[in-house]
PDB file of C-alpha atoms in Angstrom:
ATOM      1  CA  PHE K 288     -22.902  -8.699  38.301  1.00  0.00           C
ATOM      2  CA  PHE K 289     -19.735  -6.745  39.124  1.00  0.00           C
ATOM      3  CA  PHE K 290     -17.427  -9.462  37.773  1.00  0.00           C
ATOM      4  CA  ARG K 291     -19.507  -9.840  34.621  1.00  0.00           C
ATOM      5  CA  PHE K 292     -19.366  -6.060  34.125  1.00  0.00           C
ATOM      6  CA  MET K 293     -15.552  -6.078  34.505  1.00  0.00           C
ATOM      7  CA  GLU K 294     -15.245  -8.973  32.059  1.00  0.00           C
ATOM      8  CA  ASP K 295     -17.326  -7.083  29.485  1.00  0.00           C
ATOM      9  CA  ARG K 296     -15.179  -3.991  29.941  1.00  0.00           C
ATOM     10  CA  ARG K 297     -12.025  -6.073  29.480  1.00  0.00           C
ATOM     11  CA  ARG K 298     -13.360  -7.611  26.266  1.00  0.00           C
ATOM     12  CA  LYS K 299     -14.315  -4.165  24.945  1.00  0.00           C
ATOM     13  CA  MET K 300     -10.851  -2.794  25.656  1.00  0.00           C
ATOM     14  CA  ILE K 301      -9.145  -5.756  23.950  1.00  0.00           C
ATOM     15  CA  ALA K 302     -11.305  -5.248  20.879  1.00  0.00           C
ATOM     16  CA  TYR K 303     -10.589  -1.498  20.920  1.00  0.00           C
ATOM     17  CA  VAL K 304      -6.805  -2.092  21.134  1.00  0.00           C
ATOM     18  CA  LEU K 305      -6.973  -4.547  18.218  1.00  0.00           C
ATOM     19  CA  VAL K 306      -8.710  -1.912  16.096  1.00  0.00           C
ATOM     20  CA  LEU K 307      -6.086   0.718  16.961  1.00  0.00           C
ATOM     21  CA  VAL K 308      -3.221  -1.664  16.109  1.00  0.00           C
ATOM     22  CA  SER K 309      -4.851  -2.548  12.776  1.00  0.00           C
ATOM     23  CA  CYS K 310      -5.353   1.130  11.889  1.00  0.00           C
ATOM     24  CA  PHE K 311      -1.742   1.943  12.800  1.00  0.00           C
ATOM     25  CA  VAL K 312      -0.320  -0.834  10.636  1.00  0.00           C
ATOM     26  CA  VAL K 313      -2.586  -0.009   7.679  1.00  0.00           C
ATOM     27  CA  GLY K 314      -1.755   3.703   7.974  1.00  0.00           C
ATOM     28  CA  THR K 315       1.982   2.992   8.051  1.00  0.00           C
ATOM     29  CA  VAL K 316       1.821   0.817   4.943  1.00  0.00           C
ATOM     30  CA  HIS K 317      -0.346   3.338   3.067  1.00  0.00           C
ATOM     31  CA  ALA K 318       1.935   6.254   3.990  1.00  0.00           C
ATOM     32  CA  SER K 319       4.976   4.518   2.422  1.00  0.00           C
ATOM     33  CA  PHE K 320       3.137   3.217  -0.669  1.00  0.00           C
ATOM     34  CA  CYS K 321       4.573   5.764  -3.119  1.00  0.00           C
ATOM     35  CA  VAL K 322       7.544   7.161  -1.207  1.00  0.00           C
ATOM     36  CA  LEU K 323      11.159   6.614  -2.278  1.00  0.00           C
ATOM     37  CA  GLY K 324      13.345   6.617   0.795  1.00  0.00           C
ATOM     38  CA  PRO K 325      16.986   7.679   1.049  1.00  0.00           C
ATOM     39  CA  THR K 326      19.868   5.248   0.584  1.00  0.00           C
ATOM     40  CA  LYS K 327      23.583   5.284   1.318  1.00  0.00           C
ATOM     41  CA  HIS K 328      24.315   7.075  -1.948  1.00  0.00           C
ATOM     42  CA  HIS K 329      21.066   9.020  -2.365  1.00  0.00           C
ATOM     43  CA  HIS K 330      20.071  11.231   0.544  1.00  0.00           C
ATOM     44  CA  LEU K 331      16.718  12.481  -0.728  1.00  0.00           C
ATOM     45  CA  LYS K 332      13.311  11.238   0.344  1.00  0.00           C
ATOM     46  CA  VAL K 333      10.890  11.686  -2.568  1.00  0.00           C
ATOM     47  CA  ASP K 334       7.146  11.461  -1.961  1.00  0.00           C
ATOM     48  CA  LEU K 335       5.276  10.837  -5.215  1.00  0.00           C
ATOM     49  CA  ASN K 336       1.820  10.595  -3.638  1.00  0.00           C
ATOM     50  CA  PRO K 337       0.907  14.226  -4.560  1.00  0.00           C
ATOM     51  CA  LEU K 338       1.277  13.282  -8.236  1.00  0.00           C
ATOM     52  CA  ALA K 339      -1.455  10.624  -8.091  1.00  0.00           C
ATOM     53  CA  SER K 340      -4.088  12.519 -10.073  1.00  0.00           C
ATOM     54  CA  ASP K 341      -7.770  12.133 -10.874  1.00  0.00           C
ATOM     55  CA  VAL K 342      -6.889  13.341 -14.383  1.00  0.00           C
ATOM     56  CA  ASP K 343      -4.530  11.119 -16.385  1.00  0.00           C
ATOM     57  CA  TYR K 344      -1.221  12.512 -17.665  1.00  0.00           C
ATOM     58  CA  ASN K 345      -0.504  12.508 -21.387  1.00  0.00           C
ATOM     59  CA  ALA K 346       2.815  12.257 -23.271  1.00  0.00           C
ATOM     60  CA  PRO K 347       2.643  12.354 -27.099  1.00  0.00           C
ATOM     61  CA  SER K 348       4.633   9.683 -28.951  1.00  0.00           C
ATOM     62  CA  SER K 349       7.999  10.793 -30.357  1.00  0.00           C
ATOM     63  CA  LEU K 350       7.793   8.355 -33.287  1.00  0.00           C
ATOM     64  CA  ALA K 351       4.300   8.536 -34.744  1.00  0.00           C
ATOM     65  CA  GLN K 352       1.444  10.996 -34.981  1.00  0.00           C
ATOM     66  CA  ASN K 353      -1.876  10.297 -33.300  1.00  0.00           C
ATOM     67  CA  PHE K 354      -0.150   8.048 -30.759  1.00  0.00           C
ATOM     68  CA  ASN K 355       0.302   9.041 -27.117  1.00  0.00           C
ATOM     69  CA  PHE K 356       0.999   7.497 -23.750  1.00  0.00           C
ATOM     70  CA  LEU K 357      -1.637   7.951 -21.068  1.00  0.00           C
ATOM     71  CA  PHE K 358      -0.406   7.306 -17.523  1.00  0.00           C
ATOM     72  CA  ASN K 359      -0.770   8.046 -13.839  1.00  0.00           C
ATOM     73  CA  VAL K 360       1.633   7.922 -10.892  1.00  0.00           C
ATOM     74  CA  CYS K 361       1.257   5.094  -8.362  1.00  0.00           C
ATOM     75  CA  LYS K 362      -2.354   4.855  -9.456  1.00  0.00           C
ATOM     76  CA  GLU K 363      -4.295   3.225 -12.279  1.00  0.00           C
ATOM     77  CA  VAL K 364      -5.366   5.409 -15.183  1.00  0.00           C
ATOM     78  CA  SER K 365      -8.954   6.641 -15.234  1.00  0.00           C
ATOM     79  CA  PHE K 366      -9.282   5.783 -18.932  1.00  0.00           C
ATOM     80  CA  VAL K 367     -10.548   2.227 -19.484  1.00  0.00           C
ATOM     81  CA  ASP K 368     -11.438   0.314 -22.646  1.00  0.00           C
ATOM     82  CA  SER K 369     -10.925  -3.173 -24.118  1.00  0.00           C
ATOM     83  CA  LYS K 370      -7.226  -2.526 -24.876  1.00  0.00           C
ATOM     84  CA  CYS K 371      -6.595  -0.605 -21.674  1.00  0.00           C
ATOM     85  CA  PRO K 372      -8.326  -2.564 -18.891  1.00  0.00           C
ATOM     86  CA  ALA K 373      -8.749  -1.536 -15.286  1.00  0.00           C
ATOM     87  CA  GLY K 374      -5.505  -1.803 -13.331  1.00  0.00           C
ATOM     88  CA  SER K 375      -3.352  -0.252 -16.072  1.00  0.00           C
ATOM     89  CA  MET K 376      -0.895   2.474 -15.042  1.00  0.00           C
ATOM     90  CA  VAL K 377       0.466   3.251 -18.519  1.00  0.00           C
ATOM     91  CA  CYS K 378      -1.518   2.797 -21.728  1.00  0.00           C
ATOM     92  CA  GLU K 379      -0.597   3.632 -25.304  1.00  0.00           C
ATOM     93  CA  GLN K 380      -3.416   5.276 -27.250  1.00  0.00           C
ATOM     94  CA  TYR K 381      -4.106   5.724 -30.945  1.00  0.00           C
ATOM     95  CA  ASN K 382      -6.616   8.408 -31.913  1.00  0.00           C
ATOM     96  CA  GLY K 383      -7.950   8.474 -28.358  1.00  0.00           C
ATOM     97  CA  LYS K 384      -8.472   4.706 -28.109  1.00  0.00           C
ATOM     98  CA  GLY K 385      -6.375   2.217 -26.174  1.00  0.00           C
ATOM     99  CA  SER K 386      -3.885   0.219 -28.230  1.00  0.00           C
ATOM    100  CA  GLN K 387      -1.443  -1.376 -25.754  1.00  0.00           C
ATOM    101  CA  VAL K 388      -0.780  -1.562 -22.013  1.00  0.00           C
ATOM    102  CA  TYR K 389       2.771  -0.438 -21.232  1.00  0.00           C
ATOM    103  CA  GLY K 390       2.606  -0.898 -17.447  1.00  0.00           C
ATOM    104  CA  ASP K 391       0.320  -2.287 -14.755  1.00  0.00           C
ATOM    105  CA  LEU K 392      -0.320  -0.863 -11.314  1.00  0.00           C
ATOM    106  CA  ALA K 393       0.583  -4.240  -9.828  1.00  0.00           C
ATOM    107  CA  GLY K 394       3.930  -4.270 -11.621  1.00  0.00           C
ATOM    108  CA  PHE K 395       5.588  -0.969 -10.712  1.00  0.00           C
ATOM    109  CA  SER K 396       8.613  -0.127  -8.593  1.00  0.00           C
ATOM    110  CA  LEU K 397      10.447   3.001  -7.441  1.00  0.00           C
ATOM    111  CA  SER K 398      14.188   3.557  -7.531  1.00  0.00           C
ATOM    112  CA  HIS K 399      16.785   6.310  -7.547  1.00  0.00           C
ATOM    113  CA  ASP K 400      17.678   7.217 -11.121  1.00  0.00           C
ATOM    114  CA  SER K 401      21.221   6.439 -12.243  1.00  0.00           C
ATOM    115  CA  ASP K 402      21.255   9.850 -13.912  1.00  0.00           C
ATOM    116  CA  PRO K 403      21.743  12.520 -11.190  1.00  0.00           C
ATOM    117  CA  THR K 404      19.665  14.918 -13.325  1.00  0.00           C
ATOM    118  CA  TYR K 405      16.573  13.102 -12.066  1.00  0.00           C
ATOM    119  CA  THR K 406      15.466  12.618  -8.467  1.00  0.00           C
ATOM    120  CA  ALA K 407      13.519   9.362  -8.884  1.00  0.00           C
ATOM    121  CA  MET K 408      12.417   6.783 -11.423  1.00  0.00           C
ATOM    122  CA  LEU K 409       9.185   4.784 -11.592  1.00  0.00           C
ATOM    123  CA  THR K 410       9.340   1.548 -13.593  1.00  0.00           C
ATOM    124  CA  ALA K 411       6.084  -0.112 -14.636  1.00  0.00           C
ATOM    125  CA  THR K 412       5.897  -3.434 -16.481  1.00  0.00           C
ATOM    126  CA  GLY K 413       2.991  -4.767 -18.494  1.00  0.00           C
ATOM    127  CA  PRO K 414       2.191  -7.877 -20.552  1.00  0.00           C
ATOM    128  CA  VAL K 415       4.693 -10.002 -22.483  1.00  0.00           C
ATOM    129  CA  CYS K 416       6.375  -8.225 -25.379  1.00  0.00           C
ATOM    130  CA  ASN K 417       6.332  -9.929 -28.790  1.00  0.00           C
ATOM    131  CA  GLY K 418       9.198  -7.824 -30.113  1.00  0.00           C
ATOM    132  CA  GLN K 419      12.731  -8.966 -30.922  1.00  0.00           C
ATOM    133  CA  SER K 420      13.997  -8.457 -27.355  1.00  0.00           C
ATOM    134  CA  GLY K 421      11.246 -10.462 -25.668  1.00  0.00           C
ATOM    135  CA  GLY K 422      10.607  -9.506 -22.058  1.00  0.00           C
ATOM    136  CA  PHE K 423       7.691  -7.276 -21.117  1.00  0.00           C
ATOM    137  CA  TYR K 424       6.223  -3.952 -22.138  1.00  0.00           C
ATOM    138  CA  THR K 425       8.020  -1.465 -19.907  1.00  0.00           C
ATOM    139  CA  THR K 426       7.678   2.195 -18.991  1.00  0.00           C
ATOM    140  CA  ARG K 427      10.303   4.196 -17.124  1.00  0.00           C
ATOM    141  CA  ILE K 428       9.182   7.574 -15.806  1.00  0.00           C
ATOM    142  CA  HIS K 429      12.096   9.860 -14.915  1.00  0.00           C
ATOM    143  CA  PHE K 430      11.140  12.577 -12.424  1.00  0.00           C
ATOM    144  CA  LYS K 431      12.975  15.907 -12.549  1.00  0.00           C
ATOM    145  CA  CYS K 432      12.786  18.661  -9.966  1.00  0.00           C
ATOM    146  CA  ALA K 433      11.178  21.817 -11.351  1.00  0.00           C
ATOM    147  CA  SER K 434      10.873  24.686  -8.875  1.00  0.00           C
ATOM    148  CA  GLY K 435       8.200  27.361  -8.763  1.00  0.00           C
ATOM    149  CA  GLY K 436       4.651  27.008 -10.007  1.00  0.00           C
ATOM    150  CA  PHE K 437       5.624  24.776 -12.914  1.00  0.00           C
ATOM    151  CA  VAL K 438       2.732  22.747 -14.334  1.00  0.00           C
ATOM    152  CA  PRO K 439       3.726  19.116 -15.111  1.00  0.00           C
ATOM    153  CA  ASN K 440       4.232  18.652 -18.850  1.00  0.00           C
ATOM    154  CA  PRO K 441       5.426  15.074 -19.452  1.00  0.00           C
ATOM    155  CA  SER K 442       7.243  14.227 -22.676  1.00  0.00           C
ATOM    156  CA  VAL K 443       8.745  11.107 -24.242  1.00  0.00           C
ATOM    157  CA  LEU K 444      12.519  10.885 -23.856  1.00  0.00           C
ATOM    158  CA  LYS K 445      13.018   7.628 -25.731  1.00  0.00           C
ATOM    159  CA  GLU K 446      10.718   5.168 -27.437  1.00  0.00           C
ATOM    160  CA  ASP K 447      11.823   1.711 -28.624  1.00  0.00           C
ATOM    161  CA  VAL K 448       9.143  -0.212 -30.515  1.00  0.00           C
ATOM    162  CA  GLN K 449      11.233  -3.379 -30.870  1.00  0.00           C
ATOM    163  CA  ALA K 450      12.086  -3.442 -27.156  1.00  0.00           C
ATOM    164  CA  CYS K 451       8.494  -2.518 -26.226  1.00  0.00           C
ATOM    165  CA  SER K 452       9.740   0.232 -23.932  1.00  0.00           C
ATOM    166  CA  VAL K 453       9.255   3.946 -23.430  1.00  0.00           C
ATOM    167  CA  ASP K 454      11.068   6.490 -21.245  1.00  0.00           C
ATOM    168  CA  ILE K 455       9.063   9.515 -20.116  1.00  0.00           C
ATOM    169  CA  LEU K 456      10.357  12.757 -18.600  1.00  0.00           C
ATOM    170  CA  PHE K 457       8.159  14.136 -15.824  1.00  0.00           C
ATOM    171  CA  PRO K 458       9.276  17.530 -14.442  1.00  0.00           C
ATOM    172  CA  SER K 459       7.452  18.681 -11.303  1.00  0.00           C
ATOM    173  CA  LYS K 460       7.978  20.775  -8.183  1.00  0.00           C
ATOM    174  CA  ASP K 461       6.613  17.833  -6.147  1.00  0.00           C
ATOM    175  CA  VAL K 462       9.571  15.542  -6.884  1.00  0.00           C
ATOM    176  CA  CYS K 463      12.399  17.709  -5.539  1.00  0.00           C
ATOM    177  CA  GLY K 464      12.514  15.625  -2.375  1.00  0.00           C
ATOM    178  CA  VAL K 465      13.737  16.465   1.102  1.00  0.00           C
ATOM    179  CA  PRO K 466      17.098  15.566   2.672  1.00  0.00           C
ATOM    180  CA  ALA K 467      16.823  12.516   4.913  1.00  0.00           C
ATOM    181  CA  LYS K 468      19.006   9.835   6.431  1.00  0.00           C
ATOM    182  CA  PRO K 469      18.632   6.187   5.408  1.00  0.00           C
ATOM    183  CA  LYS K 470      16.397   4.182   7.713  1.00  0.00           C
ATOM    184  CA  SER K 471      16.204   0.486   8.402  1.00  0.00           C
ATOM    185  CA  SER K 472      14.222  -1.500   5.859  1.00  0.00           C
ATOM    186  CA  LEU K 473      11.532  -2.179   8.467  1.00  0.00           C
ATOM    187  CA  GLY K 474       9.089   0.588   9.326  1.00  0.00           C
ATOM    188  CA  GLY K 475       7.147   0.975  12.546  1.00  0.00           C
ATOM    189  CA  GLY K 476       4.351  -1.249  11.280  1.00  0.00           C
ATOM    190  CA  GLY K 477       6.775  -4.024  10.320  1.00  0.00           C
ATOM    191  CA  VAL K 478       8.494  -3.992  13.724  1.00  0.00           C
ATOM    192  CA  LEU K 479       5.124  -4.035  15.478  1.00  0.00           C
ATOM    193  CA  LEU K 480       3.973  -7.028  13.432  1.00  0.00           C
ATOM    194  CA  ILE K 481       7.191  -8.961  14.152  1.00  0.00           C
ATOM    195  CA  VAL K 482       6.927  -8.309  17.905  1.00  0.00           C
ATOM    196  CA  PHE K 483       3.249  -9.262  17.878  1.00  0.00           C
ATOM    197  CA  PHE K 484       3.759 -12.588  16.087  1.00  0.00           C
ATOM    198  CA  VAL K 485       6.823 -13.517  18.158  1.00  0.00           C
ATOM    199  CA  LEU K 486       4.887 -12.922  21.379  1.00  0.00           C
ATOM    200  CA  LEU K 487       1.924 -14.832  19.959  1.00  0.00           C
ATOM    201  CA  ILE K 488       4.084 -17.860  19.126  1.00  0.00           C
ATOM    202  CA  VAL K 489       5.690 -17.833  22.579  1.00  0.00           C
ATOM    203  CA  TYR K 490       2.281 -17.478  24.200  1.00  0.00           C
ATOM    204  CA  LEU K 491       0.842 -20.432  22.276  1.00  0.00           C
ATOM    205  CA  ALA K 492       3.926 -22.610  22.786  1.00  0.00           C
ATOM    206  CA  VAL K 493       3.997 -22.064  26.554  1.00  0.00           C
ATOM    207  CA  GLY K 494       0.221 -22.434  26.900  1.00  0.00           C
ATOM    208  CA  ILE K 495       0.038 -25.654  24.867  1.00  0.00           C
ATOM    209  CA  THR K 496       2.993 -27.137  26.763  1.00  0.00           C
ATOM    210  CA  LEU K 497       1.416 -26.413  30.145  1.00  0.00           C
ATOM    211  CA  SER K 498      -1.955 -27.767  29.010  1.00  0.00           C
ATOM    212  CA  TYR K 499      -0.325 -30.966  27.759  1.00  0.00           C
ATOM    213  CA  ARG K 500       1.437 -31.532  31.072  1.00  0.00           C
ATOM    214  CA  LEU K 501      -1.893 -31.090  32.855  1.00  0.00           C
ATOM    215  CA  GLY K 502      -3.380 -33.867  30.739  1.00  0.00           C
ATOM    216  CA  THR K 503      -5.354 -31.751  28.272  1.00  0.00           C
ATOM    217  CA  ARG K 504      -5.533 -33.049  24.699  1.00  0.00           C
ATOM    218  CA  GLY K 505      -6.897 -31.888  21.365  1.00  0.00           C
ATOM    219  CA  ILE K 506      -8.045 -28.379  20.560  1.00  0.00           C
ATOM    220  CA  GLU K 507      -8.553 -27.631  24.235  1.00  0.00           C
ATOM    221  CA  MET K 508      -4.764 -27.454  24.591  1.00  0.00           C
ATOM    222  CA  VAL K 509      -4.832 -24.011  22.984  1.00  0.00           C
ATOM    223  CA  PRO K 510      -4.815 -21.443  25.806  1.00  0.00           C
ATOM    224  CA  ASN K 511      -8.006 -19.382  26.108  1.00  0.00           C
ATOM    225  CA  ILE K 512      -9.564 -21.232  23.173  1.00  0.00           C
ATOM    226  CA  ASN K 513     -12.940 -19.592  23.825  1.00  0.00           C
ATOM    227  CA  PHE K 514     -11.397 -16.153  23.491  1.00  0.00           C
ATOM    228  CA  TRP K 515      -9.698 -16.971  20.169  1.00  0.00           C
ATOM    229  CA  ALA K 516     -12.924 -18.462  18.839  1.00  0.00           C
ATOM    230  CA  SER K 517     -14.716 -15.204  19.653  1.00  0.00           C
ATOM    231  CA  LEU K 518     -11.914 -12.984  18.274  1.00  0.00           C
ATOM    232  CA  PRO K 519     -13.615 -12.148  14.931  1.00  0.00           C
ATOM    233  CA  GLY K 520     -16.678 -10.977  16.840  1.00  0.00           C
ATOM    234  CA  LEU K 521     -14.488  -8.934  19.196  1.00  0.00           C
ATOM    235  CA  ILE K 522     -12.820  -7.169  16.273  1.00  0.00           C
ATOM    236  CA  GLY K 523     -16.209  -6.356  14.773  1.00  0.00           C
ATOM    237  CA  ASP K 524     -17.398  -5.049  18.136  1.00  0.00           C
ATOM    238  CA  GLY K 525     -14.233  -2.968  18.362  1.00  0.00           C
ATOM    239  CA  PHE K 526     -14.952  -1.211  15.076  1.00  0.00           C
ATOM    240  CA  LYS K 527     -18.540  -0.573  16.137  1.00  0.00           C
ATOM    241  CA  PHE K 528     -17.365   0.666  19.533  1.00  0.00           C
ATOM    242  CA  THR K 529     -14.903   3.067  17.859  1.00  0.00           C
ATOM    243  CA  SER K 530     -17.580   4.268  15.440  1.00  0.00           C
ATOM    244  CA  SER K 531     -20.020   4.915  18.280  1.00  0.00           C
ATOM    245  CA  LYS K 532     -17.411   7.002  20.147  1.00  0.00           C
ATOM    246  CA  VAL K 533     -16.646   9.077  17.035  1.00  0.00           C
ATOM    247  CA  THR K 534     -20.271   9.626  15.994  1.00  0.00           C
ATOM    248  CA  GLY K 535     -21.682   9.847  19.513  1.00  0.00           C
ATOM    249  CA  SER K 536     -24.148   7.060  18.795  1.00  0.00           C
ATOM    250  CA  THR K 537     -25.849   5.502  21.816  1.00  0.00           C
ATOM    251  CA  GLN K 538     -27.015   2.320  20.090  1.00  0.00           C
ATOM    252  CA  SER K 539     -25.842  -1.051  21.344  1.00  0.00           C
ATOM    253  CA  TYR K 540     -23.257  -3.053  19.416  1.00  0.00           C
ATOM    254  CA  GLY K 541     -22.366  -6.738  19.374  1.00  0.00           C
ATOM    255  CA  SER K 542     -23.343  -8.520  22.510  1.00  0.00           C
ATOM    256  CA  TYR K 543     -22.942  -5.387  24.618  1.00  0.00           C
ATOM    257  CA  SER K 544     -25.509  -2.776  25.470  1.00  0.00           C
ATOM    258  CA  LYS K 545     -25.113   0.662  26.995  1.00  0.00           C
ATOM    259  CA  LEU K 546     -25.183   0.568  30.831  1.00  0.00           C
TER     260      LEU K 546
END
């Protein structure tokens, strides 16, 4: 009974550690989703996450009345219709109805603006452009630092119908950035993943080699094959175990019951 109890405790702890590692990696990736880091020539770190709004931003067209560009920052627009489907980050409107997607959430990137007047630039690309230049519908949002309690009031800087592109000025106190030194391209989550997979490969290579020399063949050559087969269940138990600790629940989870 004692050894079975210790084995159960070991399996619980492994599952718990796996959950913590997963949460750490996911949290690291999410934290850097809409953050422009410093470079050799640009020493500001600009976090655009505060600009992701539940209410879409609006910039009236500079070329035609009743046209405007509806957009959000690092987030899809709330407005959805047949011409502005879910997943759009920038959508041109005419009289309040969608007319053309100018940028998708899946096709955006952040960069330091070549113009030092601006602290950051978000580029979003959309579907194929049928204009003279070819390419794709493109939106470039230029962020400018505005101190004090300034309310964001985006406006169109440049609009090119033939090139299917629009440049939008977005002044805000949230894009002033903070001084920071350039970091390596890999974050903590990336380093952790590399170390994990390297150790996993070494572990499997050594285990399979030893099993082969002992005469084992087939799938049984994989070290601790029973453990790996039960890994999905262990991860599920780990989440339930974590939830029970947070909520104070006393119910059993997985194949374990409260002792």
